[in-house]
Short mmCIF file of N, CA and C in Angstrom, two decimals:
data_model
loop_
_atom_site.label_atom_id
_atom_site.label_comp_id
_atom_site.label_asym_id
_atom_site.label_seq_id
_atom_site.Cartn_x
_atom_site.Cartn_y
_atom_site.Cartn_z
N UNK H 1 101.93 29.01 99.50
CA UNK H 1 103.34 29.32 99.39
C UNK H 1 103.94 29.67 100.75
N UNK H 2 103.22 30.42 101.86
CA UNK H 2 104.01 30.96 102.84
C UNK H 2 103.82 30.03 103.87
N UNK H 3 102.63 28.74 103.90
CA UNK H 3 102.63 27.56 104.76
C UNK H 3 103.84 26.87 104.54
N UNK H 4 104.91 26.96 103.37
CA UNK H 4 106.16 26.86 103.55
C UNK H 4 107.87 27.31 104.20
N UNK H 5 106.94 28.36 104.52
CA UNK H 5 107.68 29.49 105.67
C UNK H 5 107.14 29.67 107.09
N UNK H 6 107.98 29.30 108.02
CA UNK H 6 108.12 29.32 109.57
C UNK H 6 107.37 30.75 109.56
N UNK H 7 107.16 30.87 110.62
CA UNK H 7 106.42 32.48 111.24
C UNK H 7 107.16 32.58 111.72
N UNK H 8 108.24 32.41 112.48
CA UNK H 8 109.56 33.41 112.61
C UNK H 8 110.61 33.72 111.46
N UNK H 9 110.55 33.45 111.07
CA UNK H 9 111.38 33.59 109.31
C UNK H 9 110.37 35.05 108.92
N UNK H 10 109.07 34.86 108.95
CA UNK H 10 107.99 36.28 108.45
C UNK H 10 108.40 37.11 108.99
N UNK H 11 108.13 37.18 110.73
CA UNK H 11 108.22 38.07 111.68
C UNK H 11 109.89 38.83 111.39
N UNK H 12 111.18 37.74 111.37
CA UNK H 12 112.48 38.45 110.93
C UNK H 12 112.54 39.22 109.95
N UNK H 13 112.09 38.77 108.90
CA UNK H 13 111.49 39.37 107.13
C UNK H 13 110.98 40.83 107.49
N UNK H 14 110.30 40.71 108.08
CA UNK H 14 109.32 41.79 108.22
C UNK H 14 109.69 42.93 109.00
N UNK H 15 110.03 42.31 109.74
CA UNK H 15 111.06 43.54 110.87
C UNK H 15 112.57 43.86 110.18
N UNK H 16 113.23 43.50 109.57
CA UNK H 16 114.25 43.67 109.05
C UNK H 16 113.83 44.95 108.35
N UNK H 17 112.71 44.01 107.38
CA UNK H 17 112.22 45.16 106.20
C UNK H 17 112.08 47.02 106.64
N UNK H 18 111.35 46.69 108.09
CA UNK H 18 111.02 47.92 108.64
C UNK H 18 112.47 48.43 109.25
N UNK H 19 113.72 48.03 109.86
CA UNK H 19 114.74 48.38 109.66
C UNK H 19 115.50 48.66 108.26
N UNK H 20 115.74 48.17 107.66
CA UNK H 20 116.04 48.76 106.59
C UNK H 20 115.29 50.11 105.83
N UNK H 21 114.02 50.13 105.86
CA UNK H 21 113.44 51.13 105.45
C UNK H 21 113.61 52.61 106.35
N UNK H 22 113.40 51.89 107.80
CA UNK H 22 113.65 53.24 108.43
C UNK H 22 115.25 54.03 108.53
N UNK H 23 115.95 53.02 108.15
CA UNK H 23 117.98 53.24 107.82
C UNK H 23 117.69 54.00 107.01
N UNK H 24 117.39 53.07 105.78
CA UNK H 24 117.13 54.55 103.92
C UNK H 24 116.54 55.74 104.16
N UNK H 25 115.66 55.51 104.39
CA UNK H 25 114.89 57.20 105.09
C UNK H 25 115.41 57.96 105.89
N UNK H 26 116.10 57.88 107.39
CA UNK H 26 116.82 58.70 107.87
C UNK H 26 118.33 59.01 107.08
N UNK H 27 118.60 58.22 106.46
CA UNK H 27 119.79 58.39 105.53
C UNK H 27 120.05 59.40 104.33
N UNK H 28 118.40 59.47 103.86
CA UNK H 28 117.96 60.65 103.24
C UNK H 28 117.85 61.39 103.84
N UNK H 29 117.14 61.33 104.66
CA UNK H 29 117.13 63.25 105.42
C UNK H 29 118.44 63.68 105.86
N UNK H 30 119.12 62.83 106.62
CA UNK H 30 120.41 63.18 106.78
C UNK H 30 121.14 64.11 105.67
N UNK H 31 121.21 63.29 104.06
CA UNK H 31 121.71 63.80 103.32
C UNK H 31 121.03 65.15 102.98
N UNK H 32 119.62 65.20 102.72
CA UNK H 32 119.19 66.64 102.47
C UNK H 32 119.62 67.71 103.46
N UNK H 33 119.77 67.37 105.14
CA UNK H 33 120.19 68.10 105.92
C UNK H 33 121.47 68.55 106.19
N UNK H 34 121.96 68.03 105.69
CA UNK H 34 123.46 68.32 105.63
C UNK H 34 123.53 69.01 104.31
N UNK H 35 123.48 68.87 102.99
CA UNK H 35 123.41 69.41 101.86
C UNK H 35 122.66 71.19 102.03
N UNK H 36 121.32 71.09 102.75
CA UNK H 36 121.34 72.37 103.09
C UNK H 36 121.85 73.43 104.04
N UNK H 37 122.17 72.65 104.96
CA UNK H 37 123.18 73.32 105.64
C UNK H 37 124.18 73.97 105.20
N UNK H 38 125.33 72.96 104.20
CA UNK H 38 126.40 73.26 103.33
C UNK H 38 126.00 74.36 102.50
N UNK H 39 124.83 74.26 101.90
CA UNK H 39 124.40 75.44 100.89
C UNK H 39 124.13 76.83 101.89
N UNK H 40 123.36 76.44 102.85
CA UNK H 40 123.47 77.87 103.22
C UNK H 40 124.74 78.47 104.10
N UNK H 41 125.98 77.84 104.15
CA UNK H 41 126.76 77.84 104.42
C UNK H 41 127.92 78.50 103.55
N UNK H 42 127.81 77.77 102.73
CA UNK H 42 128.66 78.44 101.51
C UNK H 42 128.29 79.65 100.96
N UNK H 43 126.95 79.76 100.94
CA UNK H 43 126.34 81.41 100.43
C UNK H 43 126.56 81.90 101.36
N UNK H 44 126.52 81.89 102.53
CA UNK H 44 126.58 83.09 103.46
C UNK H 44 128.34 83.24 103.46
N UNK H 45 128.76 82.68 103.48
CA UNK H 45 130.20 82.80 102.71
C UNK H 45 130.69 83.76 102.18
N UNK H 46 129.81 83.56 100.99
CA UNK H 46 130.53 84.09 99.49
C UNK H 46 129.66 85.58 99.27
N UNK H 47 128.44 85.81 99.79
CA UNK H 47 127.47 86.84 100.07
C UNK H 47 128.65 87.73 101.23
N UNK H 48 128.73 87.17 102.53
CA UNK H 48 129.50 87.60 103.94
C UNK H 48 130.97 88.54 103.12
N UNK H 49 131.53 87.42 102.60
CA UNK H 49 133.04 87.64 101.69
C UNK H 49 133.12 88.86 101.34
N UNK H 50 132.08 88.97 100.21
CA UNK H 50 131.88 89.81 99.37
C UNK H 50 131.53 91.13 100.13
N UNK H 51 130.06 91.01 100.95
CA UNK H 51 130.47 92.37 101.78
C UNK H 51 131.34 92.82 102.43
N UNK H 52 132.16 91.74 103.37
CA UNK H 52 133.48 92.24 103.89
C UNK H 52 134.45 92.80 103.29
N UNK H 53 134.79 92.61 101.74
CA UNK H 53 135.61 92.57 100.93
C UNK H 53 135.22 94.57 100.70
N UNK H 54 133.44 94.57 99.98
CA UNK H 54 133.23 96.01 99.73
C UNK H 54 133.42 97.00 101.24
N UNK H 55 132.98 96.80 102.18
CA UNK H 55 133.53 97.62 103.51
C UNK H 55 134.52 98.34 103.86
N UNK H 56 135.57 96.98 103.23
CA UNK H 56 136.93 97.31 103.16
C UNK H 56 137.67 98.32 102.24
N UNK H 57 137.25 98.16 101.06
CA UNK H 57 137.47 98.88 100.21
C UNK H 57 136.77 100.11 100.22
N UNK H 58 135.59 100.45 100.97
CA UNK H 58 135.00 101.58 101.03
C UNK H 58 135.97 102.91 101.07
N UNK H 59 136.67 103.05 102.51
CA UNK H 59 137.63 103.92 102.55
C UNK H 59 139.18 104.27 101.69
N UNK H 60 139.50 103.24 101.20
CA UNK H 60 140.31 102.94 99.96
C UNK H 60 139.57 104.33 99.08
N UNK H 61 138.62 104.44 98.47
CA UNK H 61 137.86 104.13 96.89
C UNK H 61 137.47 105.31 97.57
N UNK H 62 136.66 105.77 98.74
CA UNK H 62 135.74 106.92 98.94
C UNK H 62 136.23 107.31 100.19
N UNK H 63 137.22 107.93 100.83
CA UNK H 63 137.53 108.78 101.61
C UNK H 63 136.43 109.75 102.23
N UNK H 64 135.81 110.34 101.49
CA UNK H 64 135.07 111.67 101.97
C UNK H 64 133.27 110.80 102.46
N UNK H 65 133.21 110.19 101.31
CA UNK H 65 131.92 109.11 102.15
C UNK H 65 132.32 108.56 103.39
N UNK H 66 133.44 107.98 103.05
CA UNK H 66 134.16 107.06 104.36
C UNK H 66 133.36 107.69 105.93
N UNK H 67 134.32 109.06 106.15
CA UNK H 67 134.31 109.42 107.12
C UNK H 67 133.51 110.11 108.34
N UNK H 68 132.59 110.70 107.24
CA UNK H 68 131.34 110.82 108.61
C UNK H 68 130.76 109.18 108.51
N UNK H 69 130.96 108.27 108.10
CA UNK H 69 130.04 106.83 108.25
C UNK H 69 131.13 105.83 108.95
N UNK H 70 132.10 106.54 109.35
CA UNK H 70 133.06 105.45 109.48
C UNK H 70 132.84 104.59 110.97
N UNK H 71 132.52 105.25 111.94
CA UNK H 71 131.92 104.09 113.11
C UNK H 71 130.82 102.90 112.37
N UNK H 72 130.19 103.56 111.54
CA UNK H 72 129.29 102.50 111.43
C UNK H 72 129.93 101.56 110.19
N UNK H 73 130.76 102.17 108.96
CA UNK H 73 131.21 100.81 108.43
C UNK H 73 132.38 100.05 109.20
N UNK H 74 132.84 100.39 110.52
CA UNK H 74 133.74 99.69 110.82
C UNK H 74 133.21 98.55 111.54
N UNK H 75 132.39 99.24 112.36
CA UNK H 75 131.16 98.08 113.01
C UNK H 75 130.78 96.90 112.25
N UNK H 76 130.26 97.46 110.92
CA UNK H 76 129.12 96.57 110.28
C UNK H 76 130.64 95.55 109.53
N UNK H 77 131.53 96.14 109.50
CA UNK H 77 132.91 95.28 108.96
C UNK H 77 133.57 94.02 109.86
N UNK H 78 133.66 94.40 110.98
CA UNK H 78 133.88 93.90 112.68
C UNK H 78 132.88 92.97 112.55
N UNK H 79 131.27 93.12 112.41
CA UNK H 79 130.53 92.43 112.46
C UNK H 79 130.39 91.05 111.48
N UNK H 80 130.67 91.24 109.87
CA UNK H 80 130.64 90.78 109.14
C UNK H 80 131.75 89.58 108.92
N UNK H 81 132.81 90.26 109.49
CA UNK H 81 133.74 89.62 109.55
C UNK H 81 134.25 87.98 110.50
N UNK H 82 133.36 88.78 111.36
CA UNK H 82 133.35 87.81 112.54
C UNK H 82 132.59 86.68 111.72
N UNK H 83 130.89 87.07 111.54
CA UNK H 83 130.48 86.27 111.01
C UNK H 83 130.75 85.32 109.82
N UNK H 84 131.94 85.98 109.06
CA UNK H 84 131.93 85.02 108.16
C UNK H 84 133.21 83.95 108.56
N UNK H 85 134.07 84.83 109.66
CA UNK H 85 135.07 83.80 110.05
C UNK H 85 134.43 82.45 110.66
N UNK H 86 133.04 82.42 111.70
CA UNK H 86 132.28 82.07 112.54
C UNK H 86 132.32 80.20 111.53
N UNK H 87 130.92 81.28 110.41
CA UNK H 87 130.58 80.42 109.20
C UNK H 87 132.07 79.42 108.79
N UNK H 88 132.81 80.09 108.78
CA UNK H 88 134.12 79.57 107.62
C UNK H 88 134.85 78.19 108.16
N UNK H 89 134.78 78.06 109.81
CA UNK H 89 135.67 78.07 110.91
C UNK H 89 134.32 76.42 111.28
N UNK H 90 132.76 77.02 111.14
CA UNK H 90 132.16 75.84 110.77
C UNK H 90 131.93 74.83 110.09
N UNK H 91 132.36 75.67 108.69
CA UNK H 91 131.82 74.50 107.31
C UNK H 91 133.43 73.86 107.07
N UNK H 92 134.57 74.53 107.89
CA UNK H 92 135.36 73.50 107.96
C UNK H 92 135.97 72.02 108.80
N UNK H 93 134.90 72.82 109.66
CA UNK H 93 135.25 71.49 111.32
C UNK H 93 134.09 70.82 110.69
N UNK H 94 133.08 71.20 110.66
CA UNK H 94 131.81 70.01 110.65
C UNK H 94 131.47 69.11 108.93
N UNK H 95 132.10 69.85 107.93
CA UNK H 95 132.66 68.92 106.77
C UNK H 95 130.84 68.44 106.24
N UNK H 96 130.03 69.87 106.02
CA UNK H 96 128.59 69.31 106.02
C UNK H 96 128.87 68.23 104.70
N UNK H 97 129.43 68.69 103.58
CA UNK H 97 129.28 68.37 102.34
C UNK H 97 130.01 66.66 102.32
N UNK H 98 130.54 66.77 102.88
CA UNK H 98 131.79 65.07 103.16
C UNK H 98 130.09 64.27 103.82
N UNK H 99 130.03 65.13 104.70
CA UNK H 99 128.72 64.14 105.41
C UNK H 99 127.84 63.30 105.37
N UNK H 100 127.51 65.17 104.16
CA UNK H 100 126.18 64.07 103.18
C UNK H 100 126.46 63.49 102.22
N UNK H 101 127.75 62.97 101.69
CA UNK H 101 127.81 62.58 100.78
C UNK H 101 128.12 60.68 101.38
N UNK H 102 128.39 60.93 102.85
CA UNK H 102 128.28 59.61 103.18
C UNK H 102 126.89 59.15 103.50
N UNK H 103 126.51 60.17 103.99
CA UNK H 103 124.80 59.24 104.58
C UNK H 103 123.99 59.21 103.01
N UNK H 104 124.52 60.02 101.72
CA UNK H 104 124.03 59.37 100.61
C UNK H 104 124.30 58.13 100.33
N UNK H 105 125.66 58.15 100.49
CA UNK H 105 126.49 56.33 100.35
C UNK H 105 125.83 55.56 100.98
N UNK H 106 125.27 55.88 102.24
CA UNK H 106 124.52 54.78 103.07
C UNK H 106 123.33 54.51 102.52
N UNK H 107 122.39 55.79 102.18
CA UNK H 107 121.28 55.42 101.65
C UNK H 107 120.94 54.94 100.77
N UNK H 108 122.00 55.10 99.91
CA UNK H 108 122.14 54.02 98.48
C UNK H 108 122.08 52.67 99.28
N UNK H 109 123.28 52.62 99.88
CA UNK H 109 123.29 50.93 100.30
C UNK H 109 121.95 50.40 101.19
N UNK H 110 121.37 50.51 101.93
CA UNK H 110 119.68 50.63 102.87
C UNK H 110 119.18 49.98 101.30
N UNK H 111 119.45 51.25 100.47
CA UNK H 111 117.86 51.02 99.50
C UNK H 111 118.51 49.58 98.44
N UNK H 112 119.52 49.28 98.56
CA UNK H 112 119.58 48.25 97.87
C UNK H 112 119.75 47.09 98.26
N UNK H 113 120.11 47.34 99.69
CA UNK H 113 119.33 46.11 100.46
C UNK H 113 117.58 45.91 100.58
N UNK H 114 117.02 47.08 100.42
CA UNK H 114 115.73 46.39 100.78
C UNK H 114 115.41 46.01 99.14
N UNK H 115 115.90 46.76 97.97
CA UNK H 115 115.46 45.75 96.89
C UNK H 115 115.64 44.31 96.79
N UNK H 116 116.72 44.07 97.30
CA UNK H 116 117.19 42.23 97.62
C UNK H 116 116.34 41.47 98.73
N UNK H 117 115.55 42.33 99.81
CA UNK H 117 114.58 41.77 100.45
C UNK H 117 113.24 41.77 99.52
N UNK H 118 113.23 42.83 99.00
CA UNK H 118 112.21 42.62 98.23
C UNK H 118 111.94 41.48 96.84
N UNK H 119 113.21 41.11 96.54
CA UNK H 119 112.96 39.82 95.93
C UNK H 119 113.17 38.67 96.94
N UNK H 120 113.58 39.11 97.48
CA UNK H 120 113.87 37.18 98.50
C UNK H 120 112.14 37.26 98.96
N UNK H 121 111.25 38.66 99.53
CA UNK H 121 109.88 38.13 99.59
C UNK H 121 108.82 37.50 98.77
N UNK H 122 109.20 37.88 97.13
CA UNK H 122 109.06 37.31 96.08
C UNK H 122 109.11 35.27 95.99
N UNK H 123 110.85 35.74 96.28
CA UNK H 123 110.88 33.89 96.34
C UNK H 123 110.83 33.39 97.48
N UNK H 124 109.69 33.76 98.63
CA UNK H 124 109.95 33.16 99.98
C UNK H 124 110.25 31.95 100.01
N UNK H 125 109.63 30.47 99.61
CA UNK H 125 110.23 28.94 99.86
C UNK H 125 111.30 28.96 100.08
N UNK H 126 112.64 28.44 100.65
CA UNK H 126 113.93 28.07 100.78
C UNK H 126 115.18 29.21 100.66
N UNK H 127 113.79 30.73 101.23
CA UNK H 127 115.13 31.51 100.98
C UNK H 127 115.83 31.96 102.07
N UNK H 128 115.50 31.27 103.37
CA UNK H 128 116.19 31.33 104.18
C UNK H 128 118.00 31.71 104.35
N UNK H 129 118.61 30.68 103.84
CA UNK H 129 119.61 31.50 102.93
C UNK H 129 120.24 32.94 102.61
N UNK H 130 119.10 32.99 101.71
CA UNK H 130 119.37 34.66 101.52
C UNK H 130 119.28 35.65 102.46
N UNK H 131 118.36 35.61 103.48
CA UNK H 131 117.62 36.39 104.58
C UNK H 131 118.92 36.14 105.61
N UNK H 132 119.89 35.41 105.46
CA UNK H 132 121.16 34.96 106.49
C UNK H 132 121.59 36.14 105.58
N UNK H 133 122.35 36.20 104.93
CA UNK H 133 123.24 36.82 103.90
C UNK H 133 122.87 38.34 104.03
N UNK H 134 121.46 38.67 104.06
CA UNK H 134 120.96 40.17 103.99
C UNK H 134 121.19 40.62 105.44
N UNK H 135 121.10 40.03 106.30
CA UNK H 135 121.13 40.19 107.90
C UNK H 135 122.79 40.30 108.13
N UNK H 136 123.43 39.27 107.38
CA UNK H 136 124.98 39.93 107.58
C UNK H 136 125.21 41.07 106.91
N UNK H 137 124.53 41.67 105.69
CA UNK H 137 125.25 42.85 105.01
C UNK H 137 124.11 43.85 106.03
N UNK H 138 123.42 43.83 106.42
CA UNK H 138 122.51 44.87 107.35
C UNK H 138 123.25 45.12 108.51
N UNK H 139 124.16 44.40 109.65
CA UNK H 139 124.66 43.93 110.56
C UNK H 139 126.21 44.98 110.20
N UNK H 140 126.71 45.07 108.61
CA UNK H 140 128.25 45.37 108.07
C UNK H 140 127.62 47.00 107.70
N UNK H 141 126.43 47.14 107.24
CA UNK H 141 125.80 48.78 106.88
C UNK H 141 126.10 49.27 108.45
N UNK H 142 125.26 48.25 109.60
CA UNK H 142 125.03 49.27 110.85
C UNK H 142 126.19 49.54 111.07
N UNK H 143 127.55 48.78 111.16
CA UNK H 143 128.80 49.21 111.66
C UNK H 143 129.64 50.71 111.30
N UNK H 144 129.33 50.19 109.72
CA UNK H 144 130.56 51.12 108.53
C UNK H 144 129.67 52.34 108.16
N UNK H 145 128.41 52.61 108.46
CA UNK H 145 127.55 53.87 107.53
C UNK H 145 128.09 54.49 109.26
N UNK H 146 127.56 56.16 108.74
CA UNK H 146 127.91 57.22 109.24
C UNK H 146 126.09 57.27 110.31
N UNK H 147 126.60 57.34 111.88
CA UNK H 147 125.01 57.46 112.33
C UNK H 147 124.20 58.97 112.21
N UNK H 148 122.73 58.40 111.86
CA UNK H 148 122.22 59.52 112.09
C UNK H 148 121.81 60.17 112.97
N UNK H 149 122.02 61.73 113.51
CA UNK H 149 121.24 62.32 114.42
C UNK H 149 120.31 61.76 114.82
N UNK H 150 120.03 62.11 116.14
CA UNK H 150 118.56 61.80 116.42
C UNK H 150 117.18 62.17 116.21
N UNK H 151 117.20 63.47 116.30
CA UNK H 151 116.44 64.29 115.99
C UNK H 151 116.03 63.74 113.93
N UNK H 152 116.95 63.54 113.51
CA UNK H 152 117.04 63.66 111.89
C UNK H 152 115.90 61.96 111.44
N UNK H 153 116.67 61.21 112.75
CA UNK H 153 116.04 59.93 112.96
C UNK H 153 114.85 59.48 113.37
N UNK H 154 114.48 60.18 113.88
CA UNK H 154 112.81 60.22 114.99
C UNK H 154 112.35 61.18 113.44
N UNK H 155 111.90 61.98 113.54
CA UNK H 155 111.53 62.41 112.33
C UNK H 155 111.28 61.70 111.27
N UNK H 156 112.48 61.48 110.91
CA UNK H 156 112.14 60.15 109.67
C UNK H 156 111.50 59.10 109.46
N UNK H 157 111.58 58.36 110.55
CA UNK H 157 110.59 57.49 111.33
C UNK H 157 109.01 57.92 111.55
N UNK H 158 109.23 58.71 111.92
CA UNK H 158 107.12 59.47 111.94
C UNK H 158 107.08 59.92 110.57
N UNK H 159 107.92 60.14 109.48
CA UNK H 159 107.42 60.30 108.07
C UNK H 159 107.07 58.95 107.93
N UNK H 160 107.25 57.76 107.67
CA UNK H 160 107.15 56.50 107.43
C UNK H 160 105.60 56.05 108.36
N UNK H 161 105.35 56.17 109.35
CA UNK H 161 104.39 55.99 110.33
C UNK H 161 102.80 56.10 109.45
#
């Protein structure tokens, strides 16, 4: 069957394959990395919030506690505050959750390109054709998907290894 297929037709096949696979995979980590980020982002948030919120209200509610402690809840308020503006001021510029929800989009698309390689290796004879067609939608993924880090990328790549 494959004495019907050129050895550069294999060698393209084959290397594609290993591009595409290594796209889906960093595309996943991407998404898990961004998703946890967002999560611990949002809790430190809503955890941060919440203490800033009780701090505040301390002296409100308890006057007489308040005041011999009051350098230190103003501090730990100052402190908290900052931090959650810090957090707040991040998870809105860097958009973790938008992120990963594209490098999911991508990784969907990777993995359903390599199922379509994986049948065109199925019907190798005359599928030259198809292997044109997968190389243009591989060529339209690299443009339009969101890139991955590097770090996120090298990694992903030595998982596969």
């Amino acid at each position: 069957m494959t004495g019907e297929v050129s050895e550069d037709f294999l060698r393209i096949l084959a290397e594609t394959e290993t591009r595409v696979r290594h796209s889906a995979h960093a595309h996943w980590a991407a998404t898990n990395r961004m998703d946890a980020i967002n999560d611990f982002a949002t809790i430190a948030n809503l955890v941060g919030g919440f203490a800033v919120s009780l701090l505040a209200a301390l002296p409100v509610m308890y006057q007489t506690l308040y005041a011999p402690h009051a350098t230190v809840v103003n501090a730990s308020l100052f402190v908290l505050g900052g931090f959650v503006s810090v957090v707040s001021i991040l998870q809105a510029v860097q958009r973790w959750g938008e992120r990963s929800q594209n490098h999911l989009s991508a990784a969907n698309a990777y993995s359903s390109l390599r199922r379509k390689l994986e049948i065109l290796r199925l019907n190798l004879p005359g599928s030259a054709p198809e292997l044109n067609g997968i190389l243009d939608e591989l060529l339209r993924l690299g443009e339009t998907t969101p890139a991955v880090p590097g770090h996120i990328w090298r990694a992903a790549v030595r998982k596969l290894k």
